[in-house]
PDB file of C-alpha atoms in Angstrom:
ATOM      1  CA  UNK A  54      87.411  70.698 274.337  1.00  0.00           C
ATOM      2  CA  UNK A  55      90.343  71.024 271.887  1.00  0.00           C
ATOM      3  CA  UNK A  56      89.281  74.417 270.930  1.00  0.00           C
ATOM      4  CA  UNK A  57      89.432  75.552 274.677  1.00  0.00           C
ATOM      5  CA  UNK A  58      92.508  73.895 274.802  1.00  0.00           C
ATOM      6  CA  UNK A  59      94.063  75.644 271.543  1.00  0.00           C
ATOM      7  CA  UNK A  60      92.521  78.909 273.046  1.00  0.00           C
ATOM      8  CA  UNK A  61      94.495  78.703 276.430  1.00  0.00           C
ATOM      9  CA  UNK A  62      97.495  77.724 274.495  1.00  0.00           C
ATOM     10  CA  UNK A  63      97.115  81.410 272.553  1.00  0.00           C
ATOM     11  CA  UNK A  64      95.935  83.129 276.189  1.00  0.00           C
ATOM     12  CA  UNK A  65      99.081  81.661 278.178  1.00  0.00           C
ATOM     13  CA  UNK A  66     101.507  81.955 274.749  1.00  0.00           C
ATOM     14  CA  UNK A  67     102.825  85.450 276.296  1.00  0.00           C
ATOM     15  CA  UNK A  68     101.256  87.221 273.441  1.00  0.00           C
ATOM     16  CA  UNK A  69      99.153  88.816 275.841  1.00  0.00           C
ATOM     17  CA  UNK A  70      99.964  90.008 278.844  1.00  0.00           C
ATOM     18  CA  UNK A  71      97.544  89.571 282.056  1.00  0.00           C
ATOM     19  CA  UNK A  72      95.130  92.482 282.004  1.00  0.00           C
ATOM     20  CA  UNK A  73      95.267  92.881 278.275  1.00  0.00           C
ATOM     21  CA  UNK A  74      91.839  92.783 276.104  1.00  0.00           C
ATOM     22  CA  UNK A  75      91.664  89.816 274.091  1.00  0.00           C
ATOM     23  CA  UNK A  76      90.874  89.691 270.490  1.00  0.00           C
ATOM     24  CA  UNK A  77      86.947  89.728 269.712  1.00  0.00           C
ATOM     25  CA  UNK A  78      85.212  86.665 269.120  1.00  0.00           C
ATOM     26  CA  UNK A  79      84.890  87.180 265.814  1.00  0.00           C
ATOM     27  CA  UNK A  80      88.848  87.548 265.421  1.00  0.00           C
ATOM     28  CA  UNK A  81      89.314  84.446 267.582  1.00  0.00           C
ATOM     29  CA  UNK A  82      86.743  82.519 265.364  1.00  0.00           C
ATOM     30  CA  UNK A  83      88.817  83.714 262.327  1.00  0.00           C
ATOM     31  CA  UNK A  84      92.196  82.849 263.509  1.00  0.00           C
ATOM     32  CA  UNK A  85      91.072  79.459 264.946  1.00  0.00           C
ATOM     33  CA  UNK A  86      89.237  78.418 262.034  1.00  0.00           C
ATOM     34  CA  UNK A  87      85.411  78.138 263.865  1.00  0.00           C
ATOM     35  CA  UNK A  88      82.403  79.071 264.277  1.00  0.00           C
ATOM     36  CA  UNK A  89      82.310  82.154 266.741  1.00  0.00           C
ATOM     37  CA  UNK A  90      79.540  80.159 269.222  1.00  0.00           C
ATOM     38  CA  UNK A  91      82.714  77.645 269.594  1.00  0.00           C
ATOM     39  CA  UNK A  92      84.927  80.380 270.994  1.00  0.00           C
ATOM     40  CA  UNK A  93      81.725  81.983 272.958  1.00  0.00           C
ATOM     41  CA  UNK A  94      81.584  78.584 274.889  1.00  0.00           C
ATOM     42  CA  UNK A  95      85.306  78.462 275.319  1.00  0.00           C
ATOM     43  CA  UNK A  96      86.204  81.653 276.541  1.00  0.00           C
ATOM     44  CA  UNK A  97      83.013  81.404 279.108  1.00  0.00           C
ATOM     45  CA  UNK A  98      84.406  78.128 280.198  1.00  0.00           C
ATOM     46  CA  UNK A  99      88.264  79.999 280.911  1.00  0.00           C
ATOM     47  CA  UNK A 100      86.166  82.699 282.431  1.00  0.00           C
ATOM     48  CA  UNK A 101      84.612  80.247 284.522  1.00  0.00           C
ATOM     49  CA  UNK A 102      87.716  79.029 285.470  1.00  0.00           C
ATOM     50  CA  UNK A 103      89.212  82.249 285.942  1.00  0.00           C
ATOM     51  CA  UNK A 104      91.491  83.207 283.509  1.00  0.00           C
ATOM     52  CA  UNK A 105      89.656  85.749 281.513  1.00  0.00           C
ATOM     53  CA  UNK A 106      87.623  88.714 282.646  1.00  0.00           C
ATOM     54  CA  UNK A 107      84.224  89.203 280.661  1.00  0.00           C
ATOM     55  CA  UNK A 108      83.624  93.025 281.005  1.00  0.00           C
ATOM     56  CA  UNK A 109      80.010  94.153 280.029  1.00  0.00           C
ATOM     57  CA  UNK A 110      80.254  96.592 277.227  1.00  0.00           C
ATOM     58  CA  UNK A 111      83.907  96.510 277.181  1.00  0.00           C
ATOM     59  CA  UNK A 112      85.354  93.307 275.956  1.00  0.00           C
ATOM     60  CA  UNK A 113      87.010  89.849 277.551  1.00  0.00           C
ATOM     61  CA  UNK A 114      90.588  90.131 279.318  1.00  0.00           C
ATOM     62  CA  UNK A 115      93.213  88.122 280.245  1.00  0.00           C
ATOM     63  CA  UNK A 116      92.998  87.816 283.920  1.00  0.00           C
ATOM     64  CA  UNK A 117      95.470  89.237 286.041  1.00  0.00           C
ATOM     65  CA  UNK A 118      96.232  86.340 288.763  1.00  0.00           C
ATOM     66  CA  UNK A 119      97.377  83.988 285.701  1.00  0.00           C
ATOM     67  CA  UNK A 120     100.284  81.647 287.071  1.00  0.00           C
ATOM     68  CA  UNK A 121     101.635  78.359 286.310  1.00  0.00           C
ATOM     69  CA  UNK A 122      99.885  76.615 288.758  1.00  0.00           C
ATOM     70  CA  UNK A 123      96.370  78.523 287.364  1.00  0.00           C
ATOM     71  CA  UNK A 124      97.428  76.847 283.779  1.00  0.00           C
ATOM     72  CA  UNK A 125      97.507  73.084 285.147  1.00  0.00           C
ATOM     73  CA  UNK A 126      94.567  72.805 287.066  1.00  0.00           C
ATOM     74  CA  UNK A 127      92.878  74.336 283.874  1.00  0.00           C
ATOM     75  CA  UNK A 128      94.564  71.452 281.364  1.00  0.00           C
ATOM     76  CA  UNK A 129      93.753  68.869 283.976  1.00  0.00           C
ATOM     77  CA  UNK A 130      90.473  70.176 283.639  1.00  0.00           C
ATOM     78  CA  UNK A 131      90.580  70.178 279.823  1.00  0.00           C
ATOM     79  CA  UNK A 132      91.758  66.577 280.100  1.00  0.00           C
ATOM     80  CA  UNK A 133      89.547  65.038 282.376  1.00  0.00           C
ATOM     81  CA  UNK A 134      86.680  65.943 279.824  1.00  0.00           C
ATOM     82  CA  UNK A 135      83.500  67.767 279.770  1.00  0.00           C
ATOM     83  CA  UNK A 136      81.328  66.124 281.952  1.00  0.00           C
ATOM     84  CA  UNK A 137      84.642  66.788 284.562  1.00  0.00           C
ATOM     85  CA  UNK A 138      85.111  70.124 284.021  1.00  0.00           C
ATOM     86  CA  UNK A 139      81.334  70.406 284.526  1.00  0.00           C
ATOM     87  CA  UNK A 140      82.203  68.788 288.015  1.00  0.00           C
ATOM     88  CA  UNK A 141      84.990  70.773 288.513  1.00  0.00           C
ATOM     89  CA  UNK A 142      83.066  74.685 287.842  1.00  0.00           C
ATOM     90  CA  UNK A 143      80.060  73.207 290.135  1.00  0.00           C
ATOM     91  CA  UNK A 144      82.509  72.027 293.190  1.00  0.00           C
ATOM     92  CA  UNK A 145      84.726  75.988 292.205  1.00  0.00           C
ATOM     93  CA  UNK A 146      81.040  78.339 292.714  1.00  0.00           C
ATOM     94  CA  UNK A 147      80.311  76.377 295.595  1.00  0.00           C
ATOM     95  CA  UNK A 148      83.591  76.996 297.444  1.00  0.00           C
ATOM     96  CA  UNK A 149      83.673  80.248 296.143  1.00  0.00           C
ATOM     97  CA  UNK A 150      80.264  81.113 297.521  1.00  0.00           C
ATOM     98  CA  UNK A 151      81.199  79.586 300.925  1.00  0.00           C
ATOM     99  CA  UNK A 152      84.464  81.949 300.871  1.00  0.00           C
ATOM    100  CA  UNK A 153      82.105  85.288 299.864  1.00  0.00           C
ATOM    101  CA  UNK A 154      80.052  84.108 303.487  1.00  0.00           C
ATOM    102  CA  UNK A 155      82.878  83.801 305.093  1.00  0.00           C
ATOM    103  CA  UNK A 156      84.727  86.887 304.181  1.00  0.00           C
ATOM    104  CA  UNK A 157      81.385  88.888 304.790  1.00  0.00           C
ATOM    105  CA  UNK A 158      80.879  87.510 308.310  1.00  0.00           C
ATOM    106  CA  UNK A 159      84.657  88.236 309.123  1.00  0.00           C
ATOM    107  CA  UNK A 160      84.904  91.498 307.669  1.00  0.00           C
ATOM    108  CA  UNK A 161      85.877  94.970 309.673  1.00  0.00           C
ATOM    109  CA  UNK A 162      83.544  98.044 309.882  1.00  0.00           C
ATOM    110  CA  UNK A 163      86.595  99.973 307.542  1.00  0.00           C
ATOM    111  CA  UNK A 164      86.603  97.031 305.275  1.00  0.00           C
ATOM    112  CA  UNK A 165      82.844  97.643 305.210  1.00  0.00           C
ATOM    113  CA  UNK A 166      83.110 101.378 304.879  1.00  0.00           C
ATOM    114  CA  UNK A 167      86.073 100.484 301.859  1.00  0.00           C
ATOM    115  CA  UNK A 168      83.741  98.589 299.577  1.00  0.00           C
ATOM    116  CA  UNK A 169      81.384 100.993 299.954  1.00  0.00           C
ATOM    117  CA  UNK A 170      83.532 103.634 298.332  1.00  0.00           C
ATOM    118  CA  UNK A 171      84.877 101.714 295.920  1.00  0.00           C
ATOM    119  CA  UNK A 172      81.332 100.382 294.842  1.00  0.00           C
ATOM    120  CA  UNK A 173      80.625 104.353 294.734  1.00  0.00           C
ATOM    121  CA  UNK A 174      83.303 104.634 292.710  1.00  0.00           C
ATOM    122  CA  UNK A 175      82.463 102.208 290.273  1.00  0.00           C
ATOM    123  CA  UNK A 176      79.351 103.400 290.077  1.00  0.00           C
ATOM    124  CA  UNK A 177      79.818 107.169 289.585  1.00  0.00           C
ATOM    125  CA  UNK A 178      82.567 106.381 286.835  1.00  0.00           C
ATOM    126  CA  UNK A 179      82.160 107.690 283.023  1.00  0.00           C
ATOM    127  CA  UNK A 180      80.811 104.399 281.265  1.00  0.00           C
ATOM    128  CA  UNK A 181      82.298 103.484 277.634  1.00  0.00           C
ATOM    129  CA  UNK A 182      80.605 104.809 274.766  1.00  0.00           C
ATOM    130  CA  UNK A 183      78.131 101.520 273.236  1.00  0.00           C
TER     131      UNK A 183
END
């Protein structure tokens, strides 16, 4: 918990701006002073959360919708304790599942037809080197 609090203190310091890779975990572990599983949980609980972007392949960034209201409901999680913030990701997937539903079943035929080609897109596009 402190560490993921330390760690959003870095992300939100203005170091980094949203959109920007992140140092590696192995850089984070080193500048933190712990063990890089510590900063593996903590950076998939801020991704949970939404604040960083894991990208397969290509690194974690800083997410680009990060605002001042983002950062408190993230601390209050931090500060209401594991167990909490536990609640708090369960009671986030759900309404974000119920929002996917609901933005399928309301969607237009060119909305449709728009995430199609950008799915296309995505999928025809040069992949990084491994």
């Amino acid at each position: 918990m402190e560490l993921t609090r330390r760690l959003l203190d870095y992300l939100l310091s203005g170091e980094l701006t949203p959109g920007q890779r992140i140092p590696s975990e192995r850089q984070l572990a080193e500048a933190l002073s712990t063990g890089r599983s510590t900063v593996r949980e903590a950076i998939k609980s801020l991704s949970l959360l939404g604040l960083l972007e894991q990208r397969v392949g290509d690194g974690t960034y800083l997410s680009r919708s990060t605002s001042a209201l983002l950062r408190q409901v993230i601390e209050w999680g931090i500060l209401l304790g594991e167990k909490r913030l536990e609640d708090l990701l369960e009671a986030r997937h759900h309404l974000e599942v119920q929002l996917a539903g609901w933005a399928a079943e309301r969607r237009s035929n060119e909305q449709l037809e728009r995430l199609r080609a950008l799915a296309g897109q995505m999928r025809d596009a040069p992949r990084p080197p491994s």
